[in-house]
XYZ file of C-alpha atoms in Angstrom:
649
model
C 168.437 59.654 107.150
C 165.218 59.220 108.425
C 164.927 63.076 109.492
C 166.029 64.275 105.577
C 163.102 61.833 104.151
C 160.544 63.035 106.453
C 161.671 66.262 105.304
C 161.412 65.402 101.486
C 158.292 63.824 102.292
C 157.143 67.211 103.752
C 158.226 69.637 100.736
C 156.790 67.250 97.790
C 153.157 67.645 99.838
C 153.445 71.253 100.372
C 154.436 71.590 96.913
C 151.528 69.551 95.889
C 149.001 71.172 98.707
C 149.790 75.076 97.737
C 149.472 74.384 93.354
C 146.208 73.038 94.798
C 145.237 75.523 96.682
C 145.401 77.636 93.446
C 143.465 75.522 90.981
C 140.653 74.830 93.423
C 141.183 79.123 93.885
C 140.339 80.033 89.928
C 137.773 77.261 89.603
C 135.702 78.486 92.440
C 136.736 82.531 91.277
C 135.504 81.397 88.042
C 132.562 78.983 88.955
C 134.346 76.639 86.779
C 134.097 77.373 83.665
C 137.527 76.517 82.472
C 136.710 77.607 79.202
C 135.684 81.302 79.497
C 138.970 83.963 77.743
C 139.291 85.880 81.511
C 140.149 82.580 82.953
C 142.324 81.243 80.735
C 143.769 84.482 80.684
C 144.218 84.717 84.407
C 145.334 80.938 84.693
C 147.933 81.124 82.212
C 149.638 83.929 84.403
C 149.939 81.193 87.400
C 150.722 78.387 85.197
C 153.963 80.329 83.809
C 155.262 81.446 86.882
C 153.934 77.908 88.869
C 157.964 77.465 89.994
C 158.527 80.869 91.096
C 155.740 80.996 93.434
C 156.014 77.379 94.283
C 159.825 78.227 95.237
C 158.181 81.563 97.541
C 156.208 79.764 99.266
C 158.332 76.592 100.683
C 161.145 79.554 100.992
C 158.686 80.995 103.795
C 157.277 77.690 105.409
C 161.204 76.722 105.216
C 161.856 79.956 107.515
C 158.986 79.070 109.748
C 160.718 76.050 110.826
C 157.978 74.106 109.810
C 160.291 71.730 108.532
C 162.250 71.008 112.291
C 158.629 71.126 114.019
C 158.230 67.263 115.892
C 154.555 67.512 114.401
C 154.561 63.411 116.199
C 153.428 66.530 118.798
C 152.060 68.934 117.163
C 149.572 71.005 118.916
C 147.793 74.456 118.423
C 151.412 76.198 118.969
C 152.005 74.570 115.576
C 149.338 75.106 113.930
C 148.784 78.933 114.443
C 152.764 79.073 113.141
C 150.788 77.732 110.390
C 147.988 80.065 109.487
C 150.932 82.902 110.108
C 153.483 81.259 107.434
C 150.762 80.925 105.380
C 149.872 84.032 105.286
C 153.229 86.011 104.915
C 153.875 83.790 102.117
C 150.657 84.531 100.378
C 151.756 88.674 100.853
C 155.034 87.697 99.322
C 153.593 86.114 96.639
C 151.507 89.219 95.916
C 154.669 91.128 96.110
C 156.384 89.321 93.657
C 153.461 89.784 91.014
C 153.187 93.377 91.884
C 156.991 93.891 90.797
C 156.843 91.858 87.866
C 154.025 93.766 87.063
C 151.552 90.349 87.506
C 148.142 89.959 89.181
C 145.439 87.485 89.859
C 141.838 88.550 91.297
C 141.562 89.748 95.069
C 139.662 86.035 95.723
C 142.531 84.111 94.805
C 144.709 85.575 97.038
C 142.350 85.172 99.735
C 140.779 82.030 98.830
C 144.407 80.428 97.795
C 145.490 81.919 101.471
C 142.646 79.880 103.059
C 142.676 76.688 101.683
C 146.964 76.937 102.461
C 146.383 77.187 106.158
C 143.702 74.197 105.989
C 146.443 71.528 103.496
C 149.110 72.725 105.521
C 147.759 72.070 108.768
C 145.655 68.934 107.635
C 148.106 67.428 106.396
C 150.817 67.893 109.281
C 148.031 66.752 111.511
C 147.461 63.514 109.209
C 151.077 62.724 110.099
C 150.787 63.273 113.593
C 147.931 60.873 113.594
C 149.628 57.876 111.099
C 152.116 58.104 113.610
C 150.366 57.941 116.690
C 148.764 54.737 115.080
C 152.123 53.272 114.488
C 152.805 53.895 117.935
C 153.107 50.658 120.233
C 149.666 50.673 122.185
C 148.036 51.630 119.290
C 146.854 50.631 116.196
C 149.144 47.919 115.318
C 149.037 46.460 118.598
C 145.567 46.610 119.005
C 145.209 43.919 116.012
C 147.685 41.708 117.520
C 146.285 41.247 120.790
C 144.844 37.829 121.577
C 141.247 37.747 121.605
C 141.130 37.125 125.666
C 142.681 41.052 125.351
C 140.119 42.606 123.316
C 137.144 40.937 125.005
C 138.479 42.270 128.312
C 139.169 46.088 126.843
C 135.071 45.801 125.348
C 133.644 45.231 128.724
C 136.216 47.573 130.702
C 138.193 45.405 132.067
C 141.502 46.148 131.259
C 143.820 45.828 133.565
C 144.420 49.799 133.605
C 144.660 52.065 136.093
C 141.585 54.350 136.024
C 142.500 57.495 137.114
C 140.712 60.961 137.750
C 142.562 63.945 136.752
C 141.528 67.177 139.623
C 142.405 70.543 137.497
C 141.465 71.193 134.017
C 144.823 73.219 133.401
C 147.766 73.951 131.476
C 149.120 70.939 134.262
C 146.580 68.513 133.866
C 146.514 69.123 129.768
C 149.961 68.191 130.005
C 149.705 64.565 132.363
C 146.841 63.338 129.925
C 148.732 63.541 126.966
C 151.442 62.321 128.279
C 149.753 59.215 129.775
C 148.089 58.701 126.076
C 151.500 58.680 124.384
C 153.411 56.046 127.049
C 151.117 53.574 127.509
C 153.898 51.461 129.154
C 152.210 53.492 132.477
C 149.319 51.108 132.206
C 146.806 54.309 132.787
C 144.302 56.001 131.757
C 142.812 59.540 132.879
C 138.736 58.615 132.182
C 137.472 62.090 133.740
C 138.790 65.253 134.883
C 137.542 67.745 137.697
C 137.664 71.224 138.137
C 136.049 74.538 140.230
C 135.534 76.601 137.671
C 132.014 76.482 136.386
C 132.831 77.366 132.689
C 134.903 73.820 132.476
C 132.240 71.694 133.457
C 130.818 69.447 131.000
C 133.725 70.385 128.454
C 136.467 68.297 127.086
C 140.938 68.573 128.254
C 142.356 66.451 126.166
C 139.527 63.931 125.233
C 138.512 64.016 128.496
C 135.044 65.066 129.855
C 135.271 67.293 132.959
C 131.957 65.732 135.084
C 131.919 67.748 138.076
C 133.906 70.259 141.043
C 135.473 69.219 144.323
C 132.026 68.020 146.070
C 131.781 65.472 143.120
C 135.035 63.654 143.954
C 133.251 60.739 146.416
C 130.393 60.911 143.975
C 132.309 60.410 140.308
C 134.747 57.748 141.768
C 132.623 55.634 143.227
C 130.842 55.923 139.504
C 133.920 55.653 137.329
C 135.649 52.683 139.267
C 138.875 55.743 139.820
C 141.837 53.093 141.099
C 144.263 56.720 141.037
C 143.575 60.442 141.619
C 146.061 62.871 140.177
C 146.210 66.870 141.598
C 147.285 68.683 138.853
C 146.939 72.332 140.368
C 151.216 73.028 140.790
C 150.147 76.706 141.157
C 147.409 76.288 144.247
C 148.184 77.569 147.793
C 148.764 75.090 150.292
C 144.773 75.733 152.169
C 143.510 74.748 148.705
C 145.571 71.232 148.323
C 144.871 70.778 151.703
C 140.921 70.902 151.173
C 141.509 68.953 147.767
C 143.836 65.922 149.987
C 140.729 65.927 152.411
C 137.631 64.920 150.023
C 140.461 62.697 148.162
C 140.661 60.957 151.818
C 136.970 60.597 151.505
C 137.593 57.760 148.634
C 139.465 54.462 148.302
C 141.562 55.940 145.831
C 145.632 56.319 145.997
C 146.478 59.873 145.551
C 149.610 61.690 143.590
C 149.988 65.006 143.589
C 152.230 67.521 141.007
C 155.113 69.276 142.451
C 154.157 73.116 143.590
C 155.160 75.581 140.390
C 158.683 76.884 142.272
C 159.529 73.139 142.248
C 158.670 73.012 138.576
C 160.649 76.244 137.016
C 162.489 75.350 133.772
C 161.131 71.727 134.178
C 157.718 70.890 132.297
C 155.408 68.771 134.035
C 154.919 65.431 133.379
C 153.986 61.500 135.215
C 157.662 61.069 136.405
C 157.234 64.805 138.572
C 154.258 63.390 139.860
C 154.601 62.881 143.738
C 152.979 60.709 146.501
C 150.457 62.990 148.415
C 152.540 63.253 152.049
C 151.393 64.546 155.218
C 152.950 67.840 154.693
C 150.032 68.701 151.813
C 147.692 68.458 154.670
C 149.352 70.873 157.024
C 147.111 73.709 154.212
C 150.517 75.880 155.236
C 151.850 78.533 152.523
C 155.604 78.245 151.185
C 157.712 80.069 153.701
C 159.440 83.961 151.817
C 163.033 84.600 153.415
C 164.931 87.750 152.956
C 168.198 86.329 150.929
C 169.438 89.898 151.370
C 169.064 89.872 155.010
C 170.420 86.514 155.501
C 173.248 86.620 153.326
C 174.447 89.794 155.364
C 175.207 88.304 157.822
C 176.509 83.896 157.072
C 177.855 84.874 153.717
C 181.911 84.672 154.443
C 181.339 84.188 157.803
C 182.587 81.183 160.398
C 179.242 79.532 160.907
C 178.815 76.702 164.212
C 175.956 74.516 164.665
C 175.533 72.275 167.986
C 173.715 69.103 167.213
C 174.168 69.145 163.636
C 173.575 65.538 163.440
C 169.882 66.252 164.845
C 166.843 66.894 162.324
C 167.087 70.987 163.328
C 170.763 70.826 163.022
C 170.633 68.301 159.905
C 168.504 71.203 158.528
C 170.515 73.738 158.912
C 173.713 72.914 157.961
C 172.098 72.193 154.345
C 170.402 75.682 154.713
C 173.449 77.970 155.796
C 175.120 75.808 153.403
C 173.431 77.409 150.041
C 174.553 81.041 151.739
C 178.155 80.809 151.085
C 179.665 80.539 154.173
C 183.698 81.019 154.513
C 183.361 77.652 156.514
C 180.435 75.795 158.441
C 181.574 73.764 161.760
C 179.581 71.162 162.964
C 180.192 69.819 166.215
C 177.507 67.020 167.661
C 178.437 63.823 170.150
C 176.997 61.112 167.804
C 179.394 59.976 164.831
C 177.794 58.665 162.988
C 174.417 60.877 161.739
C 177.381 63.485 161.524
C 179.235 61.440 159.703
C 176.269 61.123 157.356
C 175.815 64.598 157.195
C 179.562 65.472 156.391
C 179.344 63.427 153.101
C 176.150 64.492 152.007
C 177.584 68.410 152.849
C 180.502 67.803 150.556
C 179.185 66.214 147.822
C 176.296 68.848 147.329
C 178.970 71.925 148.071
C 182.422 70.468 147.241
C 183.654 74.461 147.607
C 183.011 74.723 151.098
C 184.941 74.041 154.215
C 183.200 71.949 156.030
C 184.493 70.728 159.623
C 183.039 68.130 162.053
C 183.872 68.527 165.638
C 182.319 65.496 168.089
C 182.498 66.870 170.917
C 179.436 67.532 174.042
C 178.407 70.724 175.191
C 178.761 69.574 178.555
C 182.339 69.547 177.802
C 183.464 73.202 178.549
C 187.399 72.684 178.361
C 186.979 70.736 174.642
C 184.714 73.668 173.044
C 187.293 76.052 174.317
C 189.751 74.854 171.831
C 187.140 74.596 169.713
C 186.219 78.319 169.772
C 190.061 79.065 169.950
C 191.025 76.875 167.085
C 187.427 78.006 164.456
C 186.302 81.554 166.759
C 183.212 81.057 164.881
C 181.109 84.678 164.130
C 177.435 82.787 164.299
C 176.474 80.167 166.443
C 172.867 78.199 166.538
C 172.880 76.237 169.310
C 170.752 73.079 168.383
C 172.314 70.467 170.983
C 169.713 69.285 173.625
C 167.697 66.447 175.270
C 164.939 67.042 173.851
C 162.519 64.034 174.163
C 159.551 64.399 176.763
C 159.041 61.196 178.500
C 162.945 60.006 178.197
C 163.356 62.972 180.577
C 160.958 62.331 182.916
C 162.681 59.777 183.890
C 166.607 61.308 183.561
C 165.583 64.336 185.057
C 169.569 65.011 185.959
C 170.422 64.319 182.551
C 168.419 67.193 180.834
C 169.550 69.688 183.818
C 173.660 68.805 182.661
C 172.764 68.937 178.579
C 169.773 71.546 178.324
C 170.899 74.052 181.424
C 174.550 73.670 181.574
C 175.287 73.004 177.726
C 173.614 76.296 177.059
C 175.520 78.099 179.743
C 178.846 76.918 178.565
C 178.149 77.972 174.773
C 176.719 81.119 175.679
C 179.594 82.232 177.822
C 182.231 81.146 175.252
C 180.322 82.964 172.598
C 180.599 85.820 175.178
C 184.334 85.176 175.395
C 185.208 84.668 171.980
C 183.353 87.613 170.416
C 180.621 85.461 168.442
C 178.500 88.336 166.533
C 175.105 86.130 166.508
C 174.039 83.701 169.090
C 170.859 81.878 168.256
C 169.233 79.312 170.120
C 166.755 76.528 169.492
C 163.499 76.105 172.078
C 160.841 74.591 171.702
C 157.028 75.488 173.207
C 157.307 73.293 175.576
C 159.149 76.261 177.687
C 155.922 77.603 177.794
C 154.530 77.266 181.568
C 155.607 73.407 181.187
C 154.767 70.486 182.843
C 157.982 68.266 182.253
C 161.872 68.567 182.671
C 162.604 68.992 179.287
C 160.372 71.833 178.931
C 161.302 73.036 182.247
C 164.690 73.349 181.378
C 164.796 74.893 178.088
C 162.883 77.402 179.523
C 166.005 78.111 181.874
C 168.482 78.056 178.595
C 166.127 81.280 177.026
C 166.326 83.061 180.461
C 170.720 82.551 181.135
C 170.908 83.697 177.368
C 168.528 87.178 177.671
C 169.954 87.468 180.790
C 173.785 87.415 179.029
C 172.059 89.892 176.731
C 171.542 92.661 178.755
C 175.523 92.688 179.262
C 177.206 90.912 176.443
C 178.289 92.493 172.871
C 176.537 89.404 171.446
C 173.765 89.058 169.658
C 171.264 86.756 171.815
C 168.281 85.613 170.184
C 166.079 82.021 170.679
C 163.390 80.059 168.807
C 160.554 79.278 170.059
C 158.354 76.764 167.438
C 156.320 73.172 167.621
C 156.833 70.133 166.598
C 158.254 69.249 163.663
C 157.314 66.597 161.372
C 159.273 63.324 160.285
C 162.023 64.804 162.729
C 163.504 62.013 165.461
C 161.106 60.557 167.743
C 158.366 62.286 166.464
C 154.753 61.335 165.498
C 154.813 60.737 161.869
C 157.471 58.523 161.421
C 155.934 56.219 165.070
C 152.891 56.010 163.154
C 154.850 54.717 160.132
C 156.490 52.149 161.748
C 153.266 51.395 163.404
C 151.807 50.440 160.418
C 154.028 49.037 158.903
C 154.086 46.666 161.939
C 149.883 45.887 161.208
C 149.026 48.305 164.120
C 147.341 49.398 165.829
C 148.855 53.262 166.367
C 148.842 54.679 169.270
C 147.669 57.976 170.377
C 147.896 58.852 174.027
C 144.701 60.917 174.082
C 141.431 61.444 172.199
C 141.199 64.972 172.236
C 145.424 65.839 172.608
C 146.740 68.389 169.736
C 149.970 69.528 168.653
C 151.739 72.616 166.517
C 153.680 71.267 163.411
C 155.807 72.343 160.483
C 158.131 70.908 158.330
C 161.857 70.794 159.057
C 162.443 72.588 156.654
C 160.099 75.596 157.233
C 160.884 75.542 160.543
C 164.754 76.357 160.280
C 164.225 79.139 157.320
C 162.285 81.059 159.672
C 165.490 80.006 162.009
C 167.809 81.452 159.692
C 165.624 84.458 159.089
C 164.704 84.815 163.217
C 168.657 85.133 163.144
C 168.713 87.928 160.745
C 166.144 90.290 162.653
C 167.659 89.569 165.947
C 169.282 92.917 168.228
C 169.786 91.272 171.263
C 167.477 89.215 173.917
C 164.641 88.332 171.754
C 162.661 85.147 171.840
C 160.979 84.855 168.260
C 158.023 83.043 167.877
C 156.684 81.243 165.337
C 153.531 81.460 163.369
C 152.929 77.585 163.670
C 149.585 77.921 162.056
C 146.338 76.314 163.668
C 146.977 73.043 166.241
C 145.973 69.646 164.947
C 144.724 67.177 166.556
C 146.101 64.108 166.750
C 143.866 61.554 166.458
C 142.875 63.005 162.975
C 146.916 63.162 161.655
C 146.798 59.741 162.720
C 143.624 58.818 161.038
C 145.647 60.659 157.702
C 148.813 59.001 158.087
C 146.637 55.239 157.993
C 145.178 57.028 154.853
C 147.257 57.985 153.340
C 149.455 54.849 153.275
C 146.543 52.804 151.691
C 144.473 51.680 154.644
C 141.250 52.688 156.069
C 141.417 54.059 159.379
C 139.484 51.288 162.319
C 139.200 48.724 159.296
C 142.771 48.270 158.263
C 144.281 49.843 161.101
C 143.316 50.356 164.410
C 143.800 53.095 166.877
C 144.501 52.106 170.297
C 144.411 55.763 173.177
C 147.419 55.163 175.629
C 146.714 57.371 178.008
C 148.783 60.888 178.564
C 152.642 59.988 178.799
C 154.756 61.290 181.602
C 154.989 65.371 181.585
C 152.404 65.333 178.199
C 150.157 68.186 177.796
C 147.170 68.023 175.993
C 147.488 71.229 174.565
C 151.013 73.330 173.835
C 151.319 76.811 174.284
C 153.695 79.392 172.253
C 153.893 82.132 174.770
C 153.797 83.638 178.426
C 151.149 85.737 179.300
C 153.580 88.159 180.536
C 155.624 87.936 177.258
C 152.723 89.464 175.553
C 153.544 90.084 171.421
C 154.407 91.673 168.606
C 154.686 91.579 165.150
C 158.102 91.706 163.196
C 158.176 92.520 159.447
C 158.195 88.277 158.654
C 154.708 87.918 158.336
C 155.393 84.504 160.191
C 157.975 85.526 162.912
C 156.631 87.442 166.206
C 158.694 88.149 168.958
C 158.200 87.916 172.505
C 158.827 90.812 175.085
C 161.757 89.750 177.794
C 160.750 88.402 181.210
C 163.352 89.053 184.017
C 164.278 86.289 185.629
C 163.159 84.934 188.778
C 164.899 85.915 191.999
C 166.719 82.352 192.638
C 168.032 82.347 188.879
C 168.774 85.824 188.847
C 171.237 84.986 191.976
C 172.406 82.233 190.381
C 173.319 84.420 187.477
C 175.182 87.225 188.949
C 176.923 85.661 191.123
C 180.778 85.988 191.367
C 182.496 82.951 189.846
C 179.334 80.736 187.572
C 177.103 80.490 189.783
C 174.433 78.555 188.091
C 177.035 76.242 187.138
C 177.979 75.629 190.785
C 174.479 75.182 191.492
C 174.129 72.370 188.642
C 176.976 70.598 189.921
C 175.554 70.583 193.685
C 171.897 69.942 192.748
C 173.831 66.613 191.005
C 174.545 64.916 194.345
C 170.982 65.787 195.654
C 167.808 63.009 195.046
C 165.850 63.977 192.172
C 163.107 65.019 194.097
C 165.827 67.570 195.571
C 166.822 68.254 191.502
C 162.309 68.887 190.361
C 161.656 71.218 193.063
C 165.160 73.485 192.568
C 164.132 73.255 188.700
C 160.687 74.888 190.415
C 162.383 77.599 191.940
C 164.148 78.219 188.695
C 160.745 78.152 186.578
C 158.170 79.476 188.687
C 155.422 77.966 186.363
C 156.391 75.044 186.250
C 153.577 72.693 187.105
C 155.341 70.044 189.778
C 151.432 68.930 190.287
C 150.676 68.447 186.960
C 153.764 66.832 186.959
C 153.242 64.337 189.941
C 149.791 63.595 189.090
C 150.883 62.311 185.297
C 153.968 60.976 186.467
C 152.910 58.857 189.501
C 150.030 57.473 186.993
C 146.794 58.584 188.414
C 144.046 58.644 186.159
C 143.963 62.446 185.116
C 140.983 64.719 186.326
C 138.187 64.609 183.296
C 138.111 66.804 180.947
C 134.970 69.324 181.279
């Protein structure tokens, strides 16, 4: 009923407006001389056709949808529609008058059309203004506020969250308008910032653009800003990183509009804002993958993922499921994490055949049962012990899981004619100083050696740390912050390469598509990140000030830990692939000691492992050194024994 009342009101208002426009046009044309014969003659034509002319114009306005628009939210597009409709309506009137051998002076047509645009548009903007003033938080609420609240508004102490907007574009305008229309958000955009010099000192939706990114700290202090919203959905990661760094110089909370890819088919709104996260500080652009290449080796295939309950393994399962494999088999020894993954995959991909295998990669007999049952076409081997300090204290466990487990998977993949086998490796395998890295380097060499005499396409993908993975620094920092600190960093100069879990997994899957056999792919990790700076940023993003609210404590390097990580052995060299974030190292022959074990009749590497497990730990470490000559035992011993490291020059 309200809808029809609004339409009737607009119809009546438009009829009055269009006829008022004609009357004024006649008065202006004849200089208000209403007694002249010429005026009376032309005006009589208008009076005789007043009903038909009104019907013609109303019909045109209706066809242009002017009675279906939500004029509460009227803007530039609606006004443009009014202008076009008015011009078309005027043209329709001319056609009618010419057809009936009648006419007005040409100036009448032009003046009445201009006034139509003014009156039709003005009436609708007036309607919008009245609606807005009647909305909660506007006209009625203002005069219903008590005396204390009015005084607070007049003194600027309204209790509203004062917002600075970064980005005076379409997304920024949408945010400002929505905040204005929703008083319940308890926010007010008081200032905007944009790097475009042409926008400086201008206004966006009533908000002044007061400076560029270099002014953020000054403006935040000047206007008492509580929250900063970064509204640049099309911005490159590097640009966002730089903006966040500037915002970190203030004590304001930060929100960010998601990237364009996340906003497709959805409008920008306050509800879509998210907190600025540590990933925004990496400055890494979105990964692009070749969907056709990936689909060719995954779609319709049986895919096995080991270590599927872990950070990388579970994300592999999520992304592989999107490429429509015939069956996805998730293998892990820990039932809790794999159970949670199963529930998630079955909910998001109800038609996918998803199977769980609770099994250790150490158990070759159980693995063989699994291979016999599922006969996978593609294998992603992510199962491994990865925690550096723990593996220093549990060397034999690392050998069994990372070396023996990989050998089992490599052998069975060859036996059951797996098409592609991808090993998840690590930058710690390069010139290793720890057990974890040394065992993963052996796993790489096992895979490369097998590739020379197998029809299975074996490859490894080597990358650094992933943000948010189990046991990584970010969750540890956040837990320490939640406990009130201090945040612990092992060395003030320690650096690491980082990428997000989804990014790493996308590149792993892409590398699998590119593999031809025996390659070690190296992912572009960007620039190394100082862990000290990372700790400071996590503290800031948690709403605290480093060294003031939360302290940072230096604890010293842990057993087997490097100051700097490497992604490539000197002798491997490197060459580009057709993907700008994936490189490939040249295969390096295994050392003689490992080669003899791998080529020994039966299974020398397995027998060698079984024998070394009966020896002392020191002997096992020396055995590992023989298999990986660049394994830096001296550094391991120095760190492991708790001796003071040499002073950095």
